[in-house]
Amino acid sequence: MSMSIRRLAYGLGAEVLGVDPAGEIGAATLGQLVKAWEDHQVLVFRGVEWSLGQQVAFSRRFGELELHPLKYLRNPDCPEVFEVTNRLVNGKPSETGEVGRMWHSDGAYTVKPPTASFLHCRQIPESGGTTWFCNMYLAYERLSATMQGIVDQLEVVNDLFGSGKTTAFISGRDANKAGEESAVNPPVVQPMVRVHPGTGRKALFLNPAATRRVLGMNEDESDALLKLLFQQCTKPEIVYCHYWRPNDLVMWDNRCTNHLAPKDYDGSQIRQMFRTTLVGEPHGRYLAEPAGMAVGA
Ligand code: OGA
Ligand code: MN
């Protein structure tokens, strides 16, 4: 069967039919997938039954894989894999149970934000457990030319603890661990607008989980502008909501989308996902140059 594409929403997202990510993918099909990904930003495959190793192998076809910057989140058997779950892990509450509760793009608090992420669903509560995506090209393109001219010039300060609530990743982490995480992930400065190297289109690059402020603005100015832009990014017309089924694979481009995982399910039911992540291109710089430190080491 040859590959076909079914759009899932106006703003972004498409289902890929006729390709099994667990099977052999030839160069021609890979090229078609890359093109579809550029066209739709989020690709969905259904019924993908595979091992973590197969997920790693499929993801690698699109680029080099990153190890999660927070070491304790790497899967002990397969370090390229990061488990997002509310299940008990080694008898303790999972560290990743609250991942994604605010709109974000992955690793936006680093100077090499990951290009893309692949999330595979193993288990999902009987209802909810959705993931939402928004199209950051459209968020930019739907601004007035005057506002585009302003945001083109701006930079944001992004931080793992951007919101001050540590909600980007972690809830209920002890102060020592949070301190270590801050130390290896110091604040970064990034252009607010990003040109996608594949499509040449401009996208807004900011999010309420990581973005602390607009560089060079006072607090009132920065708060007001960020509020306006965060609203701009999540208008319903440019959002796709994914209702998971077990064995769905969803792959998204972090350079032109943000995503959100609301707590829209019964927490006593298990939700279990596995993520692989592509290493990104450099974007931005440290706010203060750290002394002799290797991020992600
Ligand atoms: C992630 C993430 C959302 C989800 O893995 O990067 O934000 O729905 N997950 O689990
Ligand atoms: Mn995420």
mmCIF file of C-alpha atoms and ligand atoms in Angstrom:
data_model
loop_
_atom_site.group_PDB
_atom_site.id
_atom_site.type_symbol
_atom_site.label_atom_id
_atom_site.label_comp_id
_atom_site.label_asym_id
_atom_site.label_seq_id
_atom_site.Cartn_x
_atom_site.Cartn_y
_atom_site.Cartn_z
ATOM 1 C CA MET A 1 0.000 0.000 0.000
ATOM 2 C CA SER A 2 1.405 3.407 -0.823
ATOM 3 C CA MET A 3 1.561 6.244 1.648
ATOM 4 C CA SER A 4 -1.293 8.684 1.997
ATOM 5 C CA ILE A 5 -2.021 11.597 4.275
ATOM 6 C CA ARG A 6 -5.217 12.623 6.019
ATOM 7 C CA ARG A 7 -5.350 16.060 7.580
ATOM 8 C CA LEU A 8 -6.600 16.045 11.156
ATOM 9 C CA ALA A 9 -7.269 19.733 11.753
ATOM 10 C CA TYR A 10 -7.209 23.063 9.982
ATOM 11 C CA GLY A 11 -4.201 24.376 11.865
ATOM 12 C CA LEU A 12 -1.834 21.401 11.820
ATOM 13 C CA GLY A 13 -1.616 17.635 12.181
ATOM 14 C CA ALA A 14 -2.016 14.770 9.725
ATOM 15 C CA GLU A 15 -2.426 11.030 9.958
ATOM 16 C CA VAL A 16 -0.080 8.905 7.865
ATOM 17 C CA LEU A 17 -1.642 5.828 6.270
ATOM 18 C CA GLY A 18 0.139 2.999 4.489
ATOM 19 C CA VAL A 19 3.459 3.260 6.336
ATOM 20 C CA ASP A 20 4.462 1.080 9.301
ATOM 21 C CA PRO A 21 7.170 2.829 11.332
ATOM 22 C CA ALA A 22 8.107 -0.574 12.784
ATOM 23 C CA GLY A 23 8.868 -1.935 9.304
ATOM 24 C CA GLU A 24 11.441 -1.203 6.612
ATOM 25 C CA ILE A 25 11.343 2.408 5.460
ATOM 26 C CA GLY A 26 13.021 3.015 2.104
ATOM 27 C CA ALA A 27 14.660 6.282 1.085
ATOM 28 C CA ALA A 28 11.701 7.339 -1.075
ATOM 29 C CA THR A 29 9.211 6.819 1.762
ATOM 30 C CA LEU A 30 11.520 8.616 4.179
ATOM 31 C CA GLY A 31 11.584 11.599 1.816
ATOM 32 C CA GLN A 32 7.780 11.587 1.632
ATOM 33 C CA LEU A 33 7.568 11.494 5.427
ATOM 34 C CA VAL A 34 9.954 14.433 5.782
ATOM 35 C CA LYS A 35 7.880 16.405 3.274
ATOM 36 C CA ALA A 36 4.605 15.528 5.027
ATOM 37 C CA TRP A 37 6.145 16.507 8.359
ATOM 38 C CA GLU A 38 7.188 19.891 6.956
ATOM 39 C CA ASP A 39 3.713 20.394 5.535
ATOM 40 C CA HIS A 40 1.756 19.371 8.651
ATOM 41 C CA GLN A 41 4.177 19.826 11.631
ATOM 42 C CA VAL A 42 2.608 16.906 13.546
ATOM 43 C CA LEU A 43 2.321 13.379 12.107
ATOM 44 C CA VAL A 44 0.214 10.608 13.613
ATOM 45 C CA PHE A 45 0.576 6.857 12.999
ATOM 46 C CA ARG A 46 -1.896 4.342 14.419
ATOM 47 C CA GLY A 47 -1.326 0.770 15.497
ATOM 48 C CA VAL A 48 2.451 0.926 15.892
ATOM 49 C CA GLU A 49 3.559 -2.164 17.830
ATOM 50 C CA TRP A 50 7.263 -2.102 18.552
ATOM 51 C CA SER A 51 10.071 -2.301 21.097
ATOM 52 C CA LEU A 52 11.956 0.684 22.510
ATOM 53 C CA GLY A 53 14.858 -0.328 20.259
ATOM 54 C CA GLN A 54 12.625 -0.080 17.191
ATOM 55 C CA GLN A 55 11.416 3.340 18.275
ATOM 56 C CA VAL A 56 15.038 4.443 18.609
ATOM 57 C CA ALA A 57 15.867 3.034 15.153
ATOM 58 C CA PHE A 58 12.891 4.733 13.462
ATOM 59 C CA SER A 59 13.582 8.078 15.161
ATOM 60 C CA ARG A 60 17.253 7.936 14.100
ATOM 61 C CA ARG A 61 16.207 7.943 10.459
ATOM 62 C CA PHE A 62 15.344 11.623 10.961
ATOM 63 C CA GLY A 63 18.484 12.710 12.828
ATOM 64 C CA GLU A 64 20.747 12.205 15.799
ATOM 65 C CA LEU A 65 19.015 11.337 19.084
ATOM 66 C CA GLU A 66 19.464 13.330 22.230
ATOM 67 C CA LEU A 67 19.848 12.072 25.769
ATOM 68 C CA HIS A 68 17.524 13.959 28.081
ATOM 69 C CA PRO A 69 19.338 16.906 29.719
ATOM 70 C CA LEU A 70 18.081 15.706 33.104
ATOM 71 C CA LYS A 71 20.010 12.458 33.546
ATOM 72 C CA TYR A 72 17.623 10.804 35.978
ATOM 73 C CA LEU A 73 14.914 10.916 33.300
ATOM 74 C CA ARG A 74 16.822 8.620 30.914
ATOM 75 C CA ASN A 75 15.533 5.054 30.616
ATOM 76 C CA PRO A 76 18.084 2.775 32.330
ATOM 77 C CA ASP A 77 17.968 0.171 29.521
ATOM 78 C CA CYS A 78 17.681 2.515 26.598
ATOM 79 C CA PRO A 79 19.086 5.966 27.497
ATOM 80 C CA GLU A 80 17.697 7.666 24.379
ATOM 81 C CA VAL A 81 14.200 6.938 25.683
ATOM 82 C CA PHE A 82 12.367 9.085 28.208
ATOM 83 C CA GLU A 83 9.231 7.656 29.811
ATOM 84 C CA VAL A 84 6.305 9.964 30.501
ATOM 85 C CA THR A 85 4.030 8.217 32.950
ATOM 86 C CA ASN A 86 2.024 8.457 36.129
ATOM 87 C CA ARG A 87 2.746 4.813 37.057
ATOM 88 C CA LEU A 88 4.805 3.935 40.112
ATOM 89 C CA VAL A 89 8.455 3.619 39.106
ATOM 90 C CA ASN A 90 10.525 1.460 41.472
ATOM 91 C CA GLY A 91 7.675 1.707 43.941
ATOM 92 C CA LYS A 92 7.768 5.520 43.950
ATOM 93 C CA PRO A 93 5.604 8.137 42.222
ATOM 94 C CA SER A 94 6.959 8.811 38.758
ATOM 95 C CA GLU A 95 9.128 11.894 38.217
ATOM 96 C CA THR A 96 7.327 12.549 34.929
ATOM 97 C CA GLY A 97 3.690 12.351 36.017
ATOM 98 C CA GLU A 98 3.136 16.072 35.512
ATOM 99 C CA VAL A 99 5.190 16.555 32.345
ATOM 100 C CA GLY A 100 3.764 19.019 29.871
ATOM 101 C CA ARG A 101 1.078 20.631 31.998
ATOM 102 C CA MET A 102 1.866 24.028 30.490
ATOM 103 C CA TRP A 103 2.264 24.861 26.803
ATOM 104 C CA HIS A 104 5.887 24.346 25.801
ATOM 105 C CA SER A 105 8.265 23.047 23.196
ATOM 106 C CA ASP A 106 10.757 20.444 24.331
ATOM 107 C CA GLY A 107 14.063 21.706 25.675
ATOM 108 C CA ALA A 108 13.248 25.348 24.860
ATOM 109 C CA TYR A 109 15.348 26.221 27.912
ATOM 110 C CA THR A 110 18.572 24.981 26.273
ATOM 111 C CA VAL A 111 20.868 26.537 23.647
ATOM 112 C CA LYS A 112 20.240 23.538 21.374
ATOM 113 C CA PRO A 113 16.502 22.958 21.652
ATOM 114 C CA PRO A 114 15.600 19.546 20.235
ATOM 115 C CA THR A 115 14.386 19.621 16.650
ATOM 116 C CA ALA A 116 11.602 17.118 17.139
ATOM 117 C CA SER A 117 10.083 14.536 19.454
ATOM 118 C CA PHE A 118 8.422 11.147 18.912
ATOM 119 C CA LEU A 119 5.891 9.981 21.487
ATOM 120 C CA HIS A 120 4.544 6.436 21.509
ATOM 121 C CA CYS A 121 1.527 5.496 23.592
ATOM 122 C CA ARG A 122 1.641 2.234 25.546
ATOM 123 C CA GLN A 123 -1.254 2.833 27.857
ATOM 124 C CA ILE A 124 -3.911 5.514 28.157
ATOM 125 C CA PRO A 125 -6.721 6.110 30.659
ATOM 126 C CA GLU A 126 -10.208 5.195 29.448
ATOM 127 C CA SER A 127 -10.920 8.826 28.671
ATOM 128 C CA GLY A 128 -8.766 11.922 28.297
ATOM 129 C CA GLY A 129 -4.983 11.989 28.593
ATOM 130 C CA THR A 130 -4.938 14.115 25.443
ATOM 131 C CA THR A 131 -2.039 16.085 23.990
ATOM 132 C CA TRP A 132 -2.617 19.452 22.326
ATOM 133 C CA PHE A 133 -0.456 21.034 19.640
ATOM 134 C CA CYS A 134 -0.429 24.556 18.222
ATOM 135 C CA ASN A 135 1.026 25.872 14.998
ATOM 136 C CA MET A 136 3.674 28.495 15.755
ATOM 137 C CA TYR A 137 4.042 29.468 12.089
ATOM 138 C CA LEU A 138 0.395 30.496 12.016
ATOM 139 C CA ALA A 139 0.798 32.234 15.369
ATOM 140 C CA TYR A 140 3.460 34.414 13.713
ATOM 141 C CA GLU A 141 1.778 34.791 10.338
ATOM 142 C CA ARG A 142 -1.513 35.881 11.882
ATOM 143 C CA LEU A 143 0.115 38.860 13.650
ATOM 144 C CA SER A 144 -0.137 42.232 11.919
ATOM 145 C CA ALA A 145 2.834 43.252 9.799
ATOM 146 C CA THR A 146 3.545 45.940 12.405
ATOM 147 C CA MET A 147 3.661 43.424 15.252
ATOM 148 C CA GLN A 148 5.736 41.020 13.132
ATOM 149 C CA GLY A 149 8.237 43.837 12.658
ATOM 150 C CA ILE A 150 8.451 44.264 16.433
ATOM 151 C CA VAL A 151 8.755 40.600 17.422
ATOM 152 C CA ASP A 152 11.347 40.025 14.679
ATOM 153 C CA GLN A 153 13.686 42.237 16.742
ATOM 154 C CA LEU A 154 13.037 40.686 20.153
ATOM 155 C CA GLU A 155 14.723 38.062 22.286
ATOM 156 C CA VAL A 156 13.290 36.110 25.200
ATOM 157 C CA VAL A 157 14.887 34.723 28.339
ATOM 158 C CA ASN A 158 13.995 31.047 28.626
ATOM 159 C CA ASP A 159 14.618 28.996 31.712
ATOM 160 C CA LEU A 160 13.819 25.464 32.891
ATOM 161 C CA PHE A 161 12.114 27.185 35.805
ATOM 162 C CA GLY A 162 10.692 29.898 33.580
ATOM 163 C CA SER A 163 7.313 30.188 35.189
ATOM 164 C CA GLY A 164 8.831 30.236 38.649
ATOM 165 C CA LYS A 165 6.597 27.265 39.445
ATOM 166 C CA THR A 166 8.944 24.525 38.169
ATOM 167 C CA THR A 167 6.048 23.157 36.208
ATOM 168 C CA ALA A 168 7.887 22.714 32.923
ATOM 169 C CA PHE A 169 8.831 19.230 33.965
ATOM 170 C CA ILE A 170 8.647 18.470 37.545
ATOM 171 C CA SER A 171 6.255 18.691 40.370
ATOM 172 C CA GLY A 172 7.056 18.107 43.977
ATOM 173 C CA ARG A 173 10.803 17.761 43.446
ATOM 174 C CA ASP A 174 13.005 18.370 46.418
ATOM 175 C CA ALA A 175 14.964 21.594 46.648
ATOM 176 C CA ASN A 176 18.372 19.913 46.194
ATOM 177 C CA LYS A 177 17.373 18.299 42.936
ATOM 178 C CA ALA A 178 15.792 21.506 41.681
ATOM 179 C CA GLY A 179 19.055 23.303 42.532
ATOM 180 C CA GLU A 180 21.110 20.764 40.562
ATOM 181 C CA GLU A 181 18.765 21.077 37.603
ATOM 182 C CA SER A 182 19.052 24.853 37.594
ATOM 183 C CA ALA A 183 22.817 24.598 37.800
ATOM 184 C CA VAL A 184 23.084 22.467 34.653
ATOM 185 C CA ASN A 185 20.351 24.386 32.847
ATOM 186 C CA PRO A 186 21.079 28.089 33.321
ATOM 187 C CA PRO A 187 18.821 30.666 31.647
ATOM 188 C CA VAL A 188 19.232 31.189 27.909
ATOM 189 C CA VAL A 189 18.462 34.054 25.537
ATOM 190 C CA GLN A 190 16.754 33.171 22.258
ATOM 191 C CA PRO A 191 15.344 35.098 19.320
ATOM 192 C CA MET A 192 11.559 35.234 19.645
ATOM 193 C CA VAL A 193 11.177 34.403 15.952
ATOM 194 C CA ARG A 194 12.775 31.389 14.391
ATOM 195 C CA VAL A 195 13.254 30.585 10.705
ATOM 196 C CA HIS A 196 12.681 26.900 10.020
ATOM 197 C CA PRO A 197 15.611 25.605 7.953
ATOM 198 C CA GLY A 198 13.450 23.122 6.027
ATOM 199 C CA THR A 199 10.538 25.368 5.073
ATOM 200 C CA GLY A 200 12.048 28.857 5.312
ATOM 201 C CA ARG A 201 8.935 29.953 7.236
ATOM 202 C CA LYS A 202 9.112 32.066 10.389
ATOM 203 C CA ALA A 203 7.616 30.758 13.627
ATOM 204 C CA LEU A 204 7.195 32.311 17.051
ATOM 205 C CA PHE A 205 9.488 30.622 19.545
ATOM 206 C CA LEU A 206 8.299 31.203 23.083
ATOM 207 C CA ASN A 207 6.108 29.435 25.622
ATOM 208 C CA PRO A 208 4.614 29.967 29.058
ATOM 209 C CA ALA A 209 6.492 27.047 30.625
ATOM 210 C CA ALA A 210 9.988 28.323 29.826
ATOM 211 C CA THR A 211 9.762 31.968 28.812
ATOM 212 C CA ARG A 212 10.440 34.221 31.755
ATOM 213 C CA ARG A 213 10.628 37.636 30.102
ATOM 214 C CA VAL A 214 11.397 39.658 27.012
ATOM 215 C CA LEU A 215 15.003 40.833 27.084
ATOM 216 C CA GLY A 216 15.410 44.591 27.476
ATOM 217 C CA MET A 217 11.821 45.312 28.531
ATOM 218 C CA ASN A 218 10.584 46.306 31.955
ATOM 219 C CA GLU A 219 8.357 43.847 33.785
ATOM 220 C CA ASP A 220 5.037 45.491 32.878
ATOM 221 C CA GLU A 221 5.921 45.683 29.192
ATOM 222 C CA SER A 222 7.221 42.148 29.121
ATOM 223 C CA ASP A 223 4.250 40.661 31.007
ATOM 224 C CA ALA A 224 1.726 42.419 28.768
ATOM 225 C CA LEU A 225 3.424 41.428 25.530
ATOM 226 C CA LEU A 226 3.944 37.814 26.591
ATOM 227 C CA LYS A 227 0.313 37.541 27.669
ATOM 228 C CA LEU A 228 -0.811 38.746 24.259
ATOM 229 C CA LEU A 229 1.557 36.429 22.415
ATOM 230 C CA PHE A 230 0.719 33.359 24.510
ATOM 231 C CA GLN A 231 -2.927 33.930 23.644
ATOM 232 C CA GLN A 232 -2.011 34.335 20.000
ATOM 233 C CA CYS A 233 -0.260 30.933 20.032
ATOM 234 C CA THR A 234 -3.186 28.981 21.405
ATOM 235 C CA LYS A 235 -6.184 30.309 19.516
ATOM 236 C CA PRO A 236 -8.426 27.290 18.877
ATOM 237 C CA GLU A 237 -8.188 27.719 15.099
ATOM 238 C CA ILE A 238 -4.476 26.871 15.165
ATOM 239 C CA VAL A 239 -4.659 23.985 17.628
ATOM 240 C CA TYR A 240 -4.958 20.228 17.142
ATOM 241 C CA CYS A 241 -5.999 18.003 20.055
ATOM 242 C CA HIS A 242 -4.798 14.403 19.882
ATOM 243 C CA TYR A 243 -6.974 11.729 21.517
ATOM 244 C CA TRP A 244 -4.596 8.836 22.043
ATOM 245 C CA ARG A 245 -5.174 5.176 21.410
ATOM 246 C CA PRO A 246 -2.653 2.597 22.581
ATOM 247 C CA ASN A 247 0.097 2.162 19.951
ATOM 248 C CA ASP A 248 -0.299 5.612 18.483
ATOM 249 C CA LEU A 249 2.935 7.282 17.491
ATOM 250 C CA VAL A 250 2.900 11.068 17.255
ATOM 251 C CA MET A 251 5.921 12.973 15.981
ATOM 252 C CA TRP A 252 6.140 16.754 16.204
ATOM 253 C CA ASP A 253 8.522 19.469 15.155
ATOM 254 C CA ASN A 254 9.579 21.566 18.165
ATOM 255 C CA ARG A 255 10.759 24.445 15.947
ATOM 256 C CA CYS A 256 7.273 25.349 14.767
ATOM 257 C CA THR A 257 4.845 23.857 17.318
ATOM 258 C CA ASN A 258 4.168 23.972 21.042
ATOM 259 C CA HIS A 259 2.319 21.261 22.952
ATOM 260 C CA LEU A 260 0.383 20.731 26.162
ATOM 261 C CA ALA A 261 -0.688 17.697 28.182
ATOM 262 C CA PRO A 262 -3.547 18.752 30.464
ATOM 263 C CA LYS A 263 -4.595 16.764 33.520
ATOM 264 C CA ASP A 264 -7.796 15.712 31.793
ATOM 265 C CA TYR A 265 -8.004 12.141 33.063
ATOM 266 C CA ASP A 266 -8.507 9.997 36.125
ATOM 267 C CA GLY A 267 -5.076 9.914 37.762
ATOM 268 C CA SER A 268 -5.710 6.458 39.246
ATOM 269 C CA GLN A 269 -5.571 5.055 35.699
ATOM 270 C CA ILE A 270 -2.206 4.487 34.053
ATOM 271 C CA ARG A 271 -0.910 6.700 31.280
ATOM 272 C CA GLN A 272 2.384 5.521 29.808
ATOM 273 C CA MET A 273 4.263 7.058 26.891
ATOM 274 C CA PHE A 274 7.794 6.720 25.559
ATOM 275 C CA ARG A 275 9.600 9.639 23.965
ATOM 276 C CA THR A 276 12.615 9.855 21.699
ATOM 277 C CA THR A 277 14.018 13.235 20.790
ATOM 278 C CA LEU A 278 16.143 14.639 17.978
ATOM 279 C CA VAL A 279 19.177 16.793 18.751
ATOM 280 C CA GLY A 280 18.565 20.374 17.679
ATOM 281 C CA GLU A 281 20.428 23.139 15.943
ATOM 282 C CA PRO A 282 22.004 25.868 18.091
ATOM 283 C CA HIS A 283 19.457 28.570 18.909
ATOM 284 C CA GLY A 284 20.389 31.417 21.230
ATOM 285 C CA ARG A 285 23.061 31.781 23.899
ATOM 286 C CA TYR A 286 23.453 31.655 27.659
ATOM 287 C CA LEU A 287 22.248 34.712 29.540
ATOM 288 C CA ALA A 288 25.491 34.575 31.532
ATOM 289 C CA GLU A 289 28.208 32.382 30.064
ATOM 290 C CA PRO A 290 28.631 29.404 32.411
ATOM 291 C CA ALA A 291 32.168 28.538 33.492
ATOM 292 C CA GLY A 292 33.446 25.209 32.134
ATOM 293 C CA MET A 293 30.117 23.462 32.086
ATOM 294 C CA ALA A 294 28.803 20.895 29.631
ATOM 295 C CA VAL A 295 25.036 20.933 29.438
ATOM 296 C CA GLY A 296 23.523 17.508 28.885
ATOM 297 C CA ALA A 297 26.732 15.737 29.831
HETATM 298 C C1 OGA B 1 6.680 15.312 26.176
HETATM 299 C C2 OGA B 1 5.388 15.851 26.569
HETATM 300 C C3 OGA B 1 3.109 15.289 26.582
HETATM 301 C C4 OGA B 1 2.239 14.112 26.841
HETATM 302 O O1 OGA B 1 6.862 14.098 26.229
HETATM 303 O O2 OGA B 1 7.526 16.114 25.753
HETATM 304 O O3 OGA B 1 5.241 17.033 26.705
HETATM 305 O O4 OGA B 1 1.117 14.166 26.366
HETATM 306 N N1 OGA B 1 4.444 14.945 26.700
HETATM 307 O O5 OGA B 1 2.671 13.185 27.520
HETATM 308 MN MN MN B 2 6.981 18.069 25.859
#
